[in-house]
C-alpha cells in the first residue's frame, strides 16, 4: 500500500476505507461508535478497573483451572466518565485466547483492561489449552466447559449480567473460531461475537496442514495427528457438530425465521497467513446474508495487530446505553 | 496407638481442657459446634473453593491495593457435604493480617481455604500495611478504608451477603485488635468477631515499647516513633477514637440497652508475649459482661499456633443453617 | 491432658508408632531428623520465604503454562534460624499435584511455604493437567515437559542448584507416581523422591477402573477411555516405558552395579482407597531391596492427611548441611 | 499543532521532529536505535517472556511486599529474533509506578511485556505506596528499600546482571522522579534513567499544591499535609537529601571529574499538567550540560501516552549488543 495510505492507516483511518459494506448493521457497526469515544475523553487513561486472577475447579474438565477477570469499579473517575456508576450486573466480554496461549495472554500482550474501561465492560478470560474450544474426540470436553460451565461459574463469583444484550464474545486466531462457535451454539445468549485473525475456514486449514504433513514437514505431521485427537476423522470434518459453515447456515435459517441472531465482526491483517481464510468466511457470510462487519488492515498474525484491533472490536460492540 | 489416643489427637482436645468458662454464650461458643464437623465429613479435604487475587483501586487511600479472596463453588462435592449448593449471597469472613504481613499471609501460612470450606464461607483478606487498622494521624485513613470502602468494594465484585448474621471478622495479633475494632465500630453489621493472639491491651503494649525505648533499645525507639505517627499522642491513648476499652464499654452499654452486640472470641498461646494482654482483656470483658468466648492453649506468637486455632475460630463462628 | 500426652501430640508421634522397619536407611529415614526440628525452633512460624506465581511458555507443550514457586529469603529470621543465609543456589523440592489439581493445589490446601522454610528449601510446583506425568499416547508429551523442559526453565529463572544432592521430588496421588517416575527416569539427578498416597500399583489401579466400567459405572467408563488416551493399550501396560515396576527393577539393577539410586519414601493413610496399592509397592521394594522408607497412619485420600504428612516428608528429606 | 503534523505524529515520527538537540548523546539517543527494531522483526508479537508475581518480605519496611517481574525465556522464537539465547544474567529495567498506582500498573495498563521482549530485557516492577521513592520523614524508609534492599532481593531470586551497563531505571510521574533519584543516588550502578511525564520540578510542584491549599481546595490541603509527612519541612525542600536539582548538580560535578554519569531521558505530553515542570528540568540539564535526551509530543498525563512512550524509552535504552 502507498505511504500515503500507510499514514492514513496509522491514523486508524483505513479500517473505514477498507471496510466492506455488507448490511445496514455493517455500516452501523463501523459508524455507530465514532473512533475516540469522545464522550468519555475525561476518563481516558485514568483507569479504575479491578484485575483478578482466579483459580477454580471445573467439574466438567475434572481439573483445576485458571481465568483472569477485569471488573469495573464504582469510582469518581468512572462516574465522571459515564455520568454514573458502572451498570450492575456488569455487561461482559468473554475473551478467548489463541492456540499457544493461556488465560493470561490478553492481559499480558495488550492493554485490554484500559480498553474495556472505555465501555464499562467486565472481561472474563478463560483458558482451554489447545482444544479449539470444542469437545475433544480423544480428550476433555472443552466445548461443554466453555459454553455451559464457565458462564455458570463466572456468574456465581461475579455480578455479571445474564441478559443477552449484555453478553459479548471475542477471540483471536483459534479463539476467533471459538468466539463464533460460542455465539452460534447459543445465539439466544449473545448480542455479538467478534473474531480477530480467526481460523474461519477450518476445512482449508486442515487441508493445508495435511498437505504440509504429506510433504514431510514434521511439525505439520504432529499437528495433523493432534487435530485428529481433537476433531476426530479429518476427512469428515463437515460432519463435526462444531463445523463453522454448518453453524453459520443455521444462523441464516434463524434469521429467516425471525429469530435473534448475534451480530458478527471479523477482522484480519492483510499479511496474516489466515487472510485468505477470512475472505472465504466473509464470502460465505455475504451469501448467507449474515450480519457480519468485516474489516481488514495491514498487519500479521501477532500481538501488534491484536493490541490495535481489540480496541476496534470493543468500539464496535453494540452495547446499550453504555 | 490406641483408639483413645487417636481420638484425643483428632479432637485436638487440649484446647477444650484449657477452656475458661465465662458466660453461657461462652459454653455455647465452645459447645455449639462439635469439633470435627461430623456433619460434613464426606467432603473433608475434597475442596471446591475458588481462590482469587484482586488488584483494585482505593479512592480513600488513593492508591492501588491488593486483596485475596476465597469463594465457595457449587459442585457435587459441596452439595454432598452440605445437602445443597452454597448459600448465595455468601456468608463472609473478613480475615485480617498481622503487623508485618500483607493480604497473602493467611493463605500462604495456613490452609485457610480448606478450613473455610468446612463452613461454606467466603473469605476476604485485605491489606492495611502497618496501620493498626485505624486512621493514621500522620498517614492514610486505613480505618475508613477497612470499615467503609473495603466492604463496599468487595460486595460490588462478589456475591457477598450484607446480612449481619452472615458477616464475621477475625484477625491475628494487630489484626485481632483490628477485628474487634471493626465489629465494635459497626456492631449492627457483624454477627461475631474473633481475635487470635490479639493486641488487646493497647495501653500496656505502648507502655512496654516506651519502656524498652527508654532503656535504649533502638528497634523500640523506632517503633515508638512509628506508633506516634499512627496513633498520635501516646500519653493520651485513652482519648483515641479507636481505644479498645472505650469501645468495649460501649458494647456493654448497647447490651444494657438491648441493642445487638456481636459475639466475641479471643484465644492466645500461653507462651505468647501477648498472653498477659489477652488475660487483661478477658478480665475487662468479664467485668463488662461482654459475650466473650476465651480459650488458650500451648503455643507462641507464630503460624503454628494460628494455623491450628483459625480452625477453632471457624468452628466457633455462629453461622445460621450452614 | 497430661504433659506426656501433650508431648505425643506435639510430636505427632502417632506416625512413628506405625512406622514399618524395612532397611537401615529406613530407620535412618525415620530417625535421621528428630521430629520438631529443634535446631530451628527460633524461626518457627516467623516465615521469610517469597511466594511466586509464574506464567511461562512451554515449547514442548506448545502452550502457556503456570507454576507456583517458593524461594528462601536472606533475612535476619532466616540467619537466626540457620546460623547463616540461605544456601544459594537453593536446594529444591519439585512438588507434584494430584489428578484433579493444578499448580496451585499444594499452596492453597497446605502450609507448604512454612514447612519448606524449616529446611531452607525452594519449592517448584508445576501443572501437568491429568496426564499422569507421562507422554500421552493421544495428547501432549507431559513426560518430556516435566523431566526435561521444566527443570531447564525453572533454573533459567531462579537460582536453583543443579547438584543431585540438592534436588528432591515429591507428590501426592497421581503426583506420587509422577515423583517416582521423575526420579527413576533420571536417577543421577535426584537425591530422593517421596510419594504421598501415591498411585503405586498402576496395573491393579487400571484393572479396578476396568472392572467398575464393565459393571456399568459411567464415571469409570469415561475414566477407562481417558486412561487409554494417556497410556495407550491398557492390556499391555507392562510394556509402557513409564511402567513403575519396570523402572523400580532398573533401580535395583543400578544398585547392584554400584550406581547411585535416589532414596525413596512412601506414605499412605490406612483409610485411603490406595492403601493396598501402597502395600503392594512396599512389598516390591522390599523384594528388590530398594532404599524405601515406608510409613502409614490413620487418614484418607485427602488434604487433612497430606497437610500433615508433607511435613513428615520434608523432615525426612536427606538434605546435606541444611 | 497542524493536522499534517498530527498525522506525522501518529506515524511515531514527530518525536524526532519535536526532538530538542541538547548534546551529541541526545542526537544519539534519538538516532541510535532506528524505530521499528528491524533487526528483530521476525519475532514481533511472538512473545516468549515469562510473567511473575512475587510476594516477599521487606526487612527495611518490616512488611510483606509485592512486585511483578518479566523474564526472557530461551525459546526458538527468541533465538530466531536475536540469533541466540537471552543473555544471562539478564539486563534489567527497574520500572517505577506513579503516585496512585502499585506494582501491577505497568503490566495492566500497557503491553510492557511485549516491549521488553524487543530488547531482551528483564523488568522488575516494585511498589512504594505514595512515598515519592524517598525515606518518609513520618513513615517508612522507602528510599532505602528501593535503592538498597529491592535490588539485593530481586537479584537473590532471579538471574539479573549486576553490571552497570545492564541496569536501567525508568518510571512515570512520581516514578519518573523516582527513577532519576535512583540513578543519581547510585550513578555507578546504572547505565541510564528515563522519566515519563515526571515530577521534575519538585519546588514548583509543592508551591502549586500549597497555593491551591491556601485557596481552600480541600484535596490540596490534604495533599500538602501528606507531602509534609513524606518530605518534612516544605519551606526547606532545597535541603532535602533527595532534592532533584541538588542531585543533578552532583551529576554535573561527576562529569567534570570524569566519573561515570548515567544517560538521562525525559519525555512529556504537551497537554500534561507537568509539561512546564519538564521544560524547567530540561533547562536545568541544559545549563548543567547533563547527558539528557528530551522529547515531547501531543498527549496528557495518562496511560494512552505512557503505553506509546514506554516503547520509545525502551528503544532509546543504550543496551550493549542486544
mmCIF file of N, CA and C in Angstrom, chain C residues 132 199 201-210 212 223 227 273-275 277:
data_model
loop_
_atom_site.group_PDB
_atom_site.id
_atom_site.type_symbol
_atom_site.label_atom_id
_atom_site.label_comp_id
_atom_site.label_asym_id
_atom_site.label_seq_id
_atom_site.Cartn_x
_atom_site.Cartn_y
_atom_site.Cartn_z
ATOM 1 N N UNK C 132 -0.888 -37.835 34.144
ATOM 2 C CA UNK C 132 -0.120 -38.853 34.860
ATOM 3 C C UNK C 132 1.387 -38.698 34.681
ATOM 4 N N UNK C 199 -0.256 -43.409 43.506
ATOM 5 C CA UNK C 199 -0.818 -44.452 42.638
ATOM 6 C C UNK C 199 0.338 -45.377 42.290
ATOM 7 N N UNK C 201 0.451 -48.892 42.313
ATOM 8 C CA UNK C 201 0.190 -50.202 41.719
ATOM 9 C C UNK C 201 -0.637 -49.984 40.456
ATOM 10 N N UNK C 202 -0.008 -49.402 39.415
ATOM 11 C CA UNK C 202 -0.755 -48.961 38.231
ATOM 12 C C UNK C 202 -1.594 -50.085 37.632
ATOM 13 N N UNK C 203 -1.045 -51.297 37.597
ATOM 14 C CA UNK C 203 -1.763 -52.401 36.940
ATOM 15 C C UNK C 203 -3.101 -52.656 37.648
ATOM 16 N N UNK C 204 -3.056 -52.755 38.971
ATOM 17 C CA UNK C 204 -4.272 -53.023 39.739
ATOM 18 C C UNK C 204 -5.221 -51.834 39.639
ATOM 19 N N UNK C 205 -4.646 -50.655 39.621
ATOM 20 C CA UNK C 205 -5.466 -49.444 39.526
ATOM 21 C C UNK C 205 -6.287 -49.484 38.243
ATOM 22 N N UNK C 206 -5.582 -49.773 37.135
ATOM 23 C CA UNK C 206 -6.262 -49.851 35.829
ATOM 24 C C UNK C 206 -7.293 -50.974 35.841
ATOM 25 N N UNK C 207 -6.896 -52.138 36.388
ATOM 26 C CA UNK C 207 -7.810 -53.288 36.424
ATOM 27 C C UNK C 207 -9.099 -52.917 37.163
ATOM 28 N N UNK C 208 -8.924 -52.182 38.283
ATOM 29 C CA UNK C 208 -10.092 -51.827 39.079
ATOM 30 C C UNK C 208 -11.036 -50.924 38.279
ATOM 31 N N UNK C 209 -10.457 -49.911 37.613
ATOM 32 C CA UNK C 209 -11.275 -49.000 36.799
ATOM 33 C C UNK C 209 -12.042 -49.801 35.743
ATOM 34 N N UNK C 210 -11.348 -50.768 35.124
ATOM 35 C CA UNK C 210 -11.994 -51.524 34.040
ATOM 36 C C UNK C 210 -13.089 -52.425 34.599
ATOM 37 N N UNK C 212 -14.906 -51.768 37.245
ATOM 38 C CA UNK C 212 -16.034 -50.872 37.537
ATOM 39 C C UNK C 212 -16.738 -50.454 36.248
ATOM 40 N N UNK C 223 -13.378 -42.798 32.535
ATOM 41 C CA UNK C 223 -12.001 -42.779 33.024
ATOM 42 C C UNK C 223 -11.156 -43.825 32.301
ATOM 43 N N UNK C 227 -7.848 -43.075 30.298
ATOM 44 C CA UNK C 227 -6.576 -43.770 30.557
ATOM 45 C C UNK C 227 -5.998 -44.315 29.254
ATOM 46 N N UNK C 273 -8.218 -45.326 49.731
ATOM 47 C CA UNK C 273 -8.575 -46.412 48.772
ATOM 48 C C UNK C 273 -7.328 -46.907 48.039
ATOM 49 N N UNK C 274 -6.214 -46.186 48.196
ATOM 50 C CA UNK C 274 -4.951 -46.625 47.578
ATOM 51 C C UNK C 274 -4.035 -47.326 48.576
ATOM 52 N N UNK C 275 -4.558 -47.605 49.776
ATOM 53 C CA UNK C 275 -3.722 -48.197 50.826
ATOM 54 C C UNK C 275 -3.129 -49.530 50.358
ATOM 55 N N UNK C 277 -2.611 -50.583 47.363
ATOM 56 C CA UNK C 277 -1.622 -50.359 46.297
ATOM 57 C C UNK C 277 -0.277 -50.003 46.902
#
